[in-house]
Amino acid sequence: MNYKFIIQYDGTKYSGWQKQGNTSKTIQGKLEAVLTQLAGESVEVHGSGRTDAGVHAYGQVANAHFDTMYSCEQIRDLMNKYLPQDIAVLEVTKAHYRFHSQLNAKSKTYCYRIYNGPVRDVFTRNYTCHIEEELDVAAMRKAAALLEGTHDFTSFCGNRRFKKSPVRTITQICVEQKEKGLELWFTGDGFLQNMVRIMTGTMVEVGLGKRPADSMTEILEAKDRSAAGAMMPAQGLTLVSVAYKS
Amino acid sequence: MNYKFIIQYDGTKYSGWQKQGNTSKTIQGKLEAVLTQLAGESVEVHGSGRTDAGVHAYGQVANAHFDTMYSCEQIRDLMNKYLPQDIAVLEVTKAHYRFHSQLNAKSKTYCYRIYNGPVRDVFTRNYTCHIEEELDVAAMRKAAALLEGTHDFTSFCGNRRFKKSPVRTITQICVEQKEKGLELWFTGDGFLQNMVRIMTGTMVEVGLGKRPADSMTEILEAKDRSAAGAMMPAQGLTLVSVAYKS
């Protein structure tokens, strides 16, 4: 049976989604350990995509093939019982045997949170990036609009050795003003490595008056990482949801 | 000079407000260490009251007498620079030399947060108590109303050797229904040790149908800790604000 999972995690203490030498520090490693125990066979978990060290997920999607006599709800409850407190399985459903969380993903939504003010907020310190200076939200929105659409995002890719197509379609970037900061929402068919954090960093430089909003067009045309701004820290980023063809 | 501080902290990693043998694990200890460094003399910090291990503060108030050439804003910024990330000073002001954060406090507001649902929420796990079962909010509101007013709260006091007057006035208890849980707001002229957590625990038992709402009257009259319900865990509790006579 192929199971589909919706997973939430606080990425603060992990070295990211993808398992590495030391799987005990990755989300994928934690999930596989619990499912292997539950199924009594070695289980491999496929995620919709990697998240970097320190990045969070509100609705990461994964799938895994294994057999068990437990119901979906029992699998969910057992996983939550044995997973650490900073990872939770929100939903387990039976999927078509060919369903693949990464290959079938149609679009993804990320949110980057900025806490704005003179003093840090202790309760959201692991889920926001703190910027003390005021930000020009109107200019950031203008920059955001220029990044929407289908573009070659090489300038916003953190992996200089990336060999596949760097063309992606961003359907929407919303800059939302909150009581104590900003939320930048990105929806697109896919994102290159560090792309959301580099786009946010470049838009923050626009918000701080360090570069004009309309420079986004030149940055895209440059197809050169050094044309864009600095990458924002991981802790402000959350993978909110992954959409599939229904 | 007597300085007044408004302080925010995530109490997760601390053994509470009040300094003990090992001051490195208390909020008071951390504040005194930073202020002693800043003032170049031994500084004692007085809080509006103790918070237990694991309890948070959104607006704890404290005061301390010392002399410095720094402005209030500079003191705030320096403290925030040297304090750990889970403690923040929101405001520093000059106070009357006789101002005492505990003795002059007129009322305090606490909030107890309950996350309600089948699966825990990883992002609020340190700031809420997770209850899976449904709660009867109407019954809890009825119980809350019976606890408002001036009463002998011995039944809700966690300290069996408490020798001062156990009479307190609760001006308001609000049970707010949130998207994914409840917030219980308590305002009163003062609270006995563990009182908010024991009142919340007793009201939760009402919400779960384990005791009737109108049993609050008998519990108050019993003046016996064993008449009330269980104490809720610390992590759901936040000291929101402290009010003073203006």
Coordinates of C-alpha atoms in Angstrom, one line a residue:
Chain A
M1 CA 0.0 0.0 0.0
N2 CA 1.1 3.5 -0.8
Y3 CA 0.4 5.9 2.0
K4 CA 0.4 9.7 1.8
F5 CA 1.3 11.8 4.8
I6 CA 0.9 15.5 5.7
I7 CA 3.6 16.4 8.1
Q8 CA 4.3 19.4 10.3
Y9 CA 7.7 20.1 11.8
D10 CA 9.7 22.7 13.7
G11 CA 13.0 22.5 11.8
T12 CA 15.0 24.4 14.5
K13 CA 16.9 21.4 15.7
Y14 CA 17.3 19.5 12.4
S15 CA 19.8 19.5 9.6
G16 CA 16.9 19.5 7.1
W17 CA 14.5 17.1 5.5
Q18 CA 16.9 14.8 3.6
K19 CA 18.7 12.0 5.4
Q20 CA 22.4 12.2 5.5
G21 CA 25.1 10.2 7.3
N22 CA 23.6 11.0 10.7
T23 CA 19.9 10.4 10.0
S24 CA 19.0 11.1 13.6
K25 CA 19.1 14.8 12.8
T26 CA 16.8 14.8 9.7
I27 CA 13.1 14.7 9.4
Q28 CA 13.2 12.0 6.8
G29 CA 15.4 9.9 9.0
K30 CA 13.0 10.3 12.0
L31 CA 10.0 9.3 9.9
E32 CA 11.7 6.3 8.4
A33 CA 12.8 5.1 11.8
V34 CA 9.3 5.2 13.2
L35 CA 7.7 3.7 10.0
T36 CA 10.3 0.9 9.8
Q37 CA 9.5 0.0 13.4
L38 CA 5.7 0.2 12.8
A39 CA 5.7 -1.8 9.5
G40 CA 8.4 -4.4 10.6
E41 CA 10.2 -3.8 7.3
S42 CA 12.6 -1.2 6.0
V43 CA 10.5 1.8 4.8
E44 CA 11.7 4.6 2.5
V45 CA 9.9 7.9 2.8
H46 CA 9.7 10.3 -0.2
G47 CA 9.1 14.0 0.5
S48 CA 7.7 16.6 -1.9
G49 CA 11.1 18.2 -1.7
R50 CA 13.9 18.9 0.7
T51 CA 13.8 21.7 3.2
D52 CA 17.1 23.2 4.4
A53 CA 18.4 23.0 8.0
G54 CA 16.3 25.1 10.3
V55 CA 13.4 25.5 7.8
H56 CA 9.9 24.5 9.1
A57 CA 6.9 22.8 7.5
Y58 CA 3.3 23.4 8.2
G59 CA 2.1 20.9 5.6
Q60 CA 5.0 19.0 4.0
V61 CA 3.7 16.0 2.0
A62 CA 5.4 12.6 1.8
N63 CA 4.6 9.1 0.7
A64 CA 5.8 5.6 1.5
H65 CA 5.1 2.1 0.4
F66 CA 4.6 -0.5 3.1
D67 CA 2.0 -3.0 4.4
T68 CA 0.4 -2.9 7.8
M69 CA -2.9 -4.0 9.5
Y70 CA -3.3 -0.6 11.2
S71 CA -5.9 1.8 9.9
C72 CA -4.7 5.3 8.6
E73 CA -5.8 6.9 11.9
Q74 CA -4.0 4.3 13.9
I75 CA -0.8 4.9 11.8
R76 CA -1.1 8.6 12.4
D77 CA -1.6 8.2 16.2
L78 CA 1.3 5.6 16.5
M79 CA 3.6 7.8 14.5
N80 CA 2.7 10.8 16.7
K81 CA 3.3 8.7 19.8
Y82 CA 6.9 7.7 18.8
L83 CA 8.0 10.8 16.9
P84 CA 9.7 13.7 18.8
Q85 CA 7.5 16.5 19.9
D86 CA 8.8 18.9 17.2
I87 CA 7.4 16.6 14.4
A88 CA 3.7 15.7 14.0
V89 CA 1.8 13.7 11.4
L90 CA -1.4 15.6 10.6
E91 CA -3.0 13.2 8.2
V92 CA -2.4 9.7 6.8
T93 CA -4.4 8.6 3.7
K94 CA -4.2 5.7 1.2
A95 CA -2.9 6.9 -2.1
H96 CA -2.8 5.5 -5.6
Y97 CA 0.1 3.1 -5.9
R98 CA 1.8 5.4 -8.5
F99 CA 1.4 8.6 -6.4
H100 CA 4.8 10.2 -5.8
S101 CA 4.9 13.2 -3.5
Q102 CA 7.7 14.9 -5.4
L103 CA 7.0 14.0 -9.0
N104 CA 3.2 14.7 -8.9
A105 CA 3.5 18.0 -7.0
K106 CA 1.7 20.7 -9.0
S107 CA 2.6 23.7 -6.8
K108 CA 4.1 24.7 -3.5
T109 CA 3.5 27.6 -1.1
Y110 CA 6.1 29.0 1.2
C111 CA 5.9 31.7 3.8
Y112 CA 8.8 33.9 5.0
R113 CA 8.1 35.7 8.2
I114 CA 9.9 38.9 9.2
Y115 CA 9.5 40.4 12.7
N116 CA 9.9 44.1 12.6
G117 CA 10.6 46.3 15.6
P118 CA 13.3 47.6 17.9
V119 CA 13.2 44.5 20.3
R120 CA 13.2 40.8 19.3
D121 CA 10.1 38.7 20.0
V122 CA 11.0 35.8 22.3
F123 CA 8.0 33.7 21.3
T124 CA 8.5 33.7 17.6
R125 CA 12.3 33.9 17.6
N126 CA 12.7 30.5 16.0
Y127 CA 10.0 31.2 13.3
T128 CA 10.8 34.7 12.1
C129 CA 13.8 36.8 11.1
H130 CA 14.1 39.9 13.2
I131 CA 14.8 43.2 11.3
E132 CA 15.0 46.3 13.4
E133 CA 14.8 48.9 10.6
E134 CA 11.6 50.1 8.9
L135 CA 10.8 48.4 5.6
D136 CA 9.2 50.2 2.6
V137 CA 6.4 47.7 1.9
A138 CA 5.1 49.4 -1.2
A139 CA 8.5 49.1 -2.8
M140 CA 8.8 45.4 -1.8
R141 CA 5.4 44.8 -3.4
K142 CA 6.5 46.4 -6.6
A143 CA 9.6 44.1 -6.6
A144 CA 7.5 41.1 -5.9
A145 CA 5.3 41.8 -8.9
L146 CA 8.3 41.7 -11.2
L147 CA 9.4 38.3 -9.9
E148 CA 6.0 36.8 -10.6
G149 CA 5.6 34.8 -13.8
T150 CA 7.8 32.4 -15.7
H151 CA 11.5 33.3 -15.5
D152 CA 15.0 31.8 -15.6
F153 CA 15.8 32.1 -11.8
T154 CA 19.5 31.3 -12.0
S155 CA 20.3 34.6 -10.2
F156 CA 18.2 33.4 -7.2
C157 CA 19.6 29.9 -7.1
G158 CA 22.0 29.0 -4.2
N159 CA 23.4 26.0 -6.0
R160 CA 26.0 27.2 -8.6
R161 CA 26.4 23.7 -10.0
F162 CA 22.7 23.3 -10.7
K163 CA 22.4 21.5 -14.1
K164 CA 18.7 21.1 -14.8
S165 CA 16.4 23.8 -16.1
P166 CA 16.4 26.9 -13.9
V167 CA 13.0 28.1 -15.3
R168 CA 10.2 28.2 -12.8
T169 CA 6.7 29.8 -12.7
I170 CA 5.8 31.8 -9.7
T171 CA 2.0 32.3 -9.7
Q172 CA 1.9 34.7 -6.8
I173 CA 4.0 36.6 -4.3
C174 CA 2.1 38.4 -1.6
V175 CA 3.7 40.8 0.9
E176 CA 1.3 40.9 3.9
Q177 CA 1.6 43.6 6.5
K178 CA 1.0 42.1 10.0
E179 CA 0.7 43.7 13.4
K180 CA 4.4 43.3 14.1
G181 CA 6.1 42.5 10.8
L182 CA 5.7 41.1 7.4
E183 CA 4.8 37.8 5.8
L184 CA 6.0 37.0 2.3
W185 CA 3.9 34.3 0.6
F186 CA 5.3 32.5 -2.4
T187 CA 3.3 30.1 -4.6
G188 CA 4.9 28.5 -7.7
D189 CA 5.3 25.2 -9.6
G190 CA 8.7 24.7 -7.9
F191 CA 11.6 26.6 -6.4
L192 CA 15.3 26.2 -6.9
Q193 CA 17.7 25.7 -3.9
N194 CA 17.5 28.6 -1.5
M195 CA 15.4 30.5 -4.0
V196 CA 12.7 31.7 -1.6
R197 CA 15.4 32.9 0.9
I198 CA 17.4 34.7 -1.8
M199 CA 14.3 36.3 -3.3
T200 CA 13.2 37.5 0.2
G201 CA 16.7 38.8 0.9
T202 CA 16.7 40.8 -2.3
M203 CA 13.2 42.2 -1.6
V204 CA 14.3 43.1 2.0
E205 CA 17.2 45.1 0.4
V206 CA 14.6 46.9 -1.7
G207 CA 12.5 47.5 1.5
L208 CA 15.6 49.0 3.2
G209 CA 16.2 51.3 0.2
K210 CA 19.5 49.6 -0.7
R211 CA 18.3 48.8 -4.3
P212 CA 15.4 50.0 -6.5
A213 CA 12.3 47.8 -6.9
D214 CA 12.7 47.7 -10.7
S215 CA 16.2 46.2 -10.5
M216 CA 14.5 42.8 -10.3
T217 CA 14.2 42.7 -14.1
E218 CA 18.0 43.2 -14.5
I219 CA 18.7 40.7 -11.8
L220 CA 16.7 38.1 -13.6
E221 CA 18.3 38.9 -16.9
A222 CA 21.8 38.7 -15.4
K223 CA 21.4 35.0 -14.7
D224 CA 24.1 35.4 -12.1
R225 CA 23.8 34.7 -8.4
S226 CA 25.9 37.7 -7.5
A227 CA 23.4 40.1 -9.1
A228 CA 20.8 39.2 -6.4
G229 CA 20.8 40.1 -2.7
A230 CA 21.9 38.1 0.4
M231 CA 20.2 34.9 1.4
M232 CA 17.9 35.3 4.5
P233 CA 18.4 33.0 7.5
A234 CA 16.6 29.7 7.5
Q235 CA 14.4 30.1 10.6
G236 CA 12.0 32.6 9.0
L237 CA 11.0 30.1 6.3
T238 CA 8.0 27.6 6.4
L239 CA 6.8 25.2 3.7
V240 CA 3.1 25.8 4.1
S241 CA 1.5 23.4 1.6
V242 CA 2.0 21.3 -1.5
A243 CA -0.8 21.0 -4.1
Y244 CA -1.4 18.0 -6.4
K245 CA -3.6 17.5 -9.5
S246 CA -6.9 16.1 -8.2
Chain B
M1 CA 17.9 55.9 40.1
N2 CA 15.0 53.4 40.2
Y3 CA 14.4 51.8 36.8
K4 CA 11.2 50.0 35.8
F5 CA 11.4 47.2 33.3
I6 CA 8.8 45.4 31.1
I7 CA 10.2 42.0 30.4
Q8 CA 9.2 39.2 28.0
Y9 CA 10.5 35.6 28.4
D10 CA 10.0 32.1 27.1
G11 CA 10.2 30.2 30.4
T12 CA 10.7 26.8 28.8
K13 CA 14.4 26.4 29.8
Y14 CA 14.2 28.2 33.1
S15 CA 13.5 27.1 36.7
G16 CA 11.3 30.1 37.1
W17 CA 11.7 33.8 37.9
Q18 CA 13.2 33.7 41.4
K19 CA 16.9 33.2 41.8
Q20 CA 18.0 30.1 43.6
G21 CA 21.3 28.4 44.3
N22 CA 22.0 28.2 40.6
T23 CA 21.0 31.6 39.3
S24 CA 22.0 30.8 35.8
K25 CA 18.7 29.0 35.3
T26 CA 16.4 31.8 36.6
I27 CA 15.1 34.9 34.8
Q28 CA 16.0 37.1 37.9
G29 CA 19.5 35.7 37.9
K30 CA 20.0 36.4 34.2
L31 CA 18.7 40.0 34.6
E32 CA 20.9 40.7 37.6
A33 CA 24.0 39.4 36.0
V34 CA 23.5 41.7 32.9
L35 CA 22.6 44.7 35.0
T36 CA 25.5 44.2 37.5
Q37 CA 27.8 44.1 34.5
L38 CA 26.2 47.3 33.0
A39 CA 26.1 49.3 36.2
G40 CA 29.5 48.2 37.5
E41 CA 27.9 47.5 40.9
S42 CA 25.8 44.7 42.4
V43 CA 22.2 45.2 41.2
E44 CA 19.2 43.5 42.8
V45 CA 16.1 43.1 40.6
H46 CA 12.6 43.0 42.1
G47 CA 9.9 41.3 40.1
S48 CA 6.1 41.9 40.4
G49 CA 5.9 38.2 41.5
R50 CA 7.5 34.9 40.9
T51 CA 6.6 32.8 37.9
D52 CA 7.0 29.0 38.2
A53 CA 9.5 26.9 36.2
G54 CA 8.3 26.7 32.5
V55 CA 5.8 29.6 32.8
H56 CA 6.2 32.5 30.3
A57 CA 5.8 36.2 30.5
Y58 CA 4.6 38.6 27.9
G59 CA 4.8 41.6 30.2
Q60 CA 6.5 40.9 33.5
V61 CA 7.3 44.1 35.4
A62 CA 10.5 44.5 37.5
N63 CA 12.4 47.3 39.1
A64 CA 16.0 47.9 40.2
H65 CA 18.0 50.7 41.8
F66 CA 21.4 51.6 40.2
D67 CA 23.2 54.4 38.6
T68 CA 24.4 54.7 35.1
M69 CA 25.2 57.2 32.4
Y70 CA 23.3 55.3 29.8
S71 CA 19.8 56.5 28.6
C72 CA 16.8 54.2 29.1
E73 CA 16.8 53.2 25.5
Q74 CA 20.5 52.4 25.7
I75 CA 20.0 50.3 28.8
R76 CA 17.2 48.4 27.0
D77 CA 19.4 47.8 23.9
L78 CA 22.4 46.8 26.0
M79 CA 20.4 44.4 28.1
N80 CA 18.9 42.8 24.9
K81 CA 22.4 42.5 23.4
Y82 CA 23.7 40.5 26.4
L83 CA 20.6 38.6 27.6
P84 CA 19.9 35.2 26.1
Q85 CA 17.5 35.1 23.1
D86 CA 14.6 33.7 25.2
I87 CA 14.5 36.9 27.4
A88 CA 13.8 40.4 26.0
V89 CA 13.5 43.8 27.7
L90 CA 10.6 45.6 26.0
E91 CA 10.8 48.9 27.9
V92 CA 13.0 50.7 30.4
T93 CA 11.7 53.8 32.2
K94 CA 12.8 55.9 35.1
A95 CA 10.4 55.3 38.1
H96 CA 9.7 57.1 41.3
Y97 CA 12.4 56.1 43.9
R98 CA 9.7 54.4 46.0
F99 CA 8.2 52.4 43.2
H100 CA 8.2 48.7 43.9
S101 CA 7.1 46.3 41.2
Q102 CA 5.6 43.8 43.7
L103 CA 4.2 46.0 46.5
N104 CA 2.6 48.6 44.1
A105 CA 1.0 46.1 41.7
K106 CA -2.7 46.7 41.5
S107 CA -3.7 43.8 39.3
K108 CA -2.3 41.0 37.2
T109 CA -3.5 39.3 34.0
Y110 CA -2.6 35.7 33.2
C111 CA -3.5 33.7 30.1
Y112 CA -3.7 29.9 30.0
R113 CA -3.7 28.4 26.5
I114 CA -5.1 25.0 25.6
Y115 CA -4.5 23.5 22.2
N116 CA -7.5 21.3 21.3
G117 CA -7.5 18.6 18.6
P118 CA -6.4 15.0 17.9
V119 CA -2.8 15.9 16.9
R120 CA -0.4 18.2 18.8
D121 CA 0.7 21.5 17.2
V122 CA 4.5 21.5 16.9
F123 CA 4.8 25.3 16.7
T124 CA 2.9 26.1 20.0
R125 CA 4.0 23.0 21.9
N126 CA 5.9 25.0 24.5
Y127 CA 3.2 27.6 24.9
T128 CA 0.0 25.5 25.2
C129 CA -1.3 22.4 26.9
H130 CA -2.6 19.8 24.4
I131 CA -6.0 18.3 25.2
E132 CA -7.3 15.8 22.7
E133 CA -10.9 15.5 23.9
E134 CA -13.6 18.0 23.2
L135 CA -14.4 20.6 25.9
D136 CA -17.8 21.9 26.9
V137 CA -17.0 25.6 26.7
A138 CA -20.4 26.8 28.0
A139 CA -20.0 24.7 31.2
M140 CA -16.5 26.1 31.6
R141 CA -17.8 29.7 31.3
K142 CA -20.4 28.9 34.0
A143 CA -17.7 27.6 36.3
A144 CA -15.5 30.6 35.6
A145 CA -18.3 33.0 36.6
L146 CA -18.6 31.3 40.0
L147 CA -14.8 31.9 40.7
E148 CA -15.0 35.6 39.9
G149 CA -15.3 37.9 42.9
T150 CA -13.7 38.0 46.3
H151 CA -13.1 34.6 47.9
D152 CA -10.9 32.6 50.1
F153 CA -8.9 30.6 47.5
T154 CA -7.3 28.1 49.9
S155 CA -8.7 25.2 47.8
F156 CA -6.9 26.5 44.7
C157 CA -3.5 27.2 46.5
G158 CA -0.6 24.8 45.7
N159 CA 1.3 25.8 48.9
R160 CA -0.2 24.0 51.9
R161 CA 2.0 25.9 54.3
F162 CA 0.8 29.3 53.1
K163 CA 0.3 31.5 56.2
K164 CA -0.9 34.9 54.9
S165 CA -4.4 35.8 53.9
P166 CA -5.7 33.4 51.1
V167 CA -8.4 36.0 50.1
R168 CA -8.1 37.4 46.6
T169 CA -10.4 39.2 44.2
I170 CA -10.7 38.0 40.7
T171 CA -12.2 40.7 38.6
Q172 CA -12.6 38.7 35.4
I173 CA -12.2 35.2 34.0
C174 CA -12.8 35.0 30.2
V175 CA -13.0 31.7 28.4
E176 CA -12.2 32.5 24.7
Q177 CA -12.8 30.0 21.9
K178 CA -10.0 30.2 19.4
E179 CA -9.6 28.5 16.0
K180 CA -7.7 25.5 17.5
G181 CA -8.3 25.7 21.2
L182 CA -9.1 27.8 24.2
E183 CA -7.6 30.8 26.0
L184 CA -8.5 31.3 29.6
W185 CA -7.8 34.9 30.7
F186 CA -7.6 35.7 34.5
T187 CA -7.4 39.2 35.9
G188 CA -7.2 39.8 39.7
D189 CA -5.5 41.7 42.4
G190 CA -3.2 38.8 43.0
F191 CA -3.0 35.0 42.8
L192 CA -1.8 32.4 45.2
Q193 CA 0.9 29.9 44.3
N194 CA -0.2 27.7 41.3
M195 CA -3.7 29.2 41.7
V196 CA -4.2 29.9 37.9
R197 CA -3.0 26.4 37.0
I198 CA -5.3 24.8 39.6
M199 CA -8.3 26.9 38.6
T200 CA -7.7 26.0 35.0
G201 CA -7.3 22.3 35.8
T202 CA -10.6 22.3 37.7
M203 CA -12.4 24.2 34.9
V204 CA -11.0 21.7 32.4
E205 CA -12.5 18.8 34.5
V206 CA -15.8 20.7 34.1
G207 CA -15.2 21.0 30.4
L208 CA -14.6 17.2 30.2
G209 CA -17.8 16.5 32.1
K210 CA -15.9 15.1 35.1
R211 CA -17.5 17.5 37.6
P212 CA -20.5 20.0 37.4
A213 CA -19.9 23.7 36.8
D214 CA -21.7 24.6 40.0
S215 CA -19.4 22.5 42.2
M216 CA -17.1 25.6 42.2
T217 CA -19.0 27.1 45.1
E218 CA -18.5 23.9 47.2
I219 CA -14.9 23.8 46.3
L220 CA -14.3 27.4 47.4
E221 CA -16.2 26.7 50.7
A222 CA -14.2 23.5 51.4
K223 CA -11.0 25.6 51.8
D224 CA -9.2 22.3 51.1
R225 CA -6.8 21.8 48.2
S226 CA -8.0 18.2 47.7
A227 CA -11.5 19.6 46.8
A228 CA -10.3 21.2 43.6
G229 CA -9.0 19.6 40.4
A230 CA -5.5 18.7 39.2
M231 CA -2.9 21.4 38.4
M232 CA -2.3 22.1 34.7
P233 CA 1.2 21.9 33.3
A234 CA 3.3 25.1 33.4
Q235 CA 4.0 25.5 29.7
G236 CA 0.4 26.7 28.9
L237 CA 0.6 29.7 31.3
T238 CA 1.8 33.2 30.5
L239 CA 1.9 36.3 32.8
V240 CA 0.5 38.8 30.3
S241 CA 0.6 42.1 32.2
V242 CA 0.8 43.8 35.5
A243 CA -1.2 47.0 36.2
Y244 CA -0.2 49.8 38.7
K245 CA -2.0 52.8 40.2
S246 CA -1.3 55.7 37.9

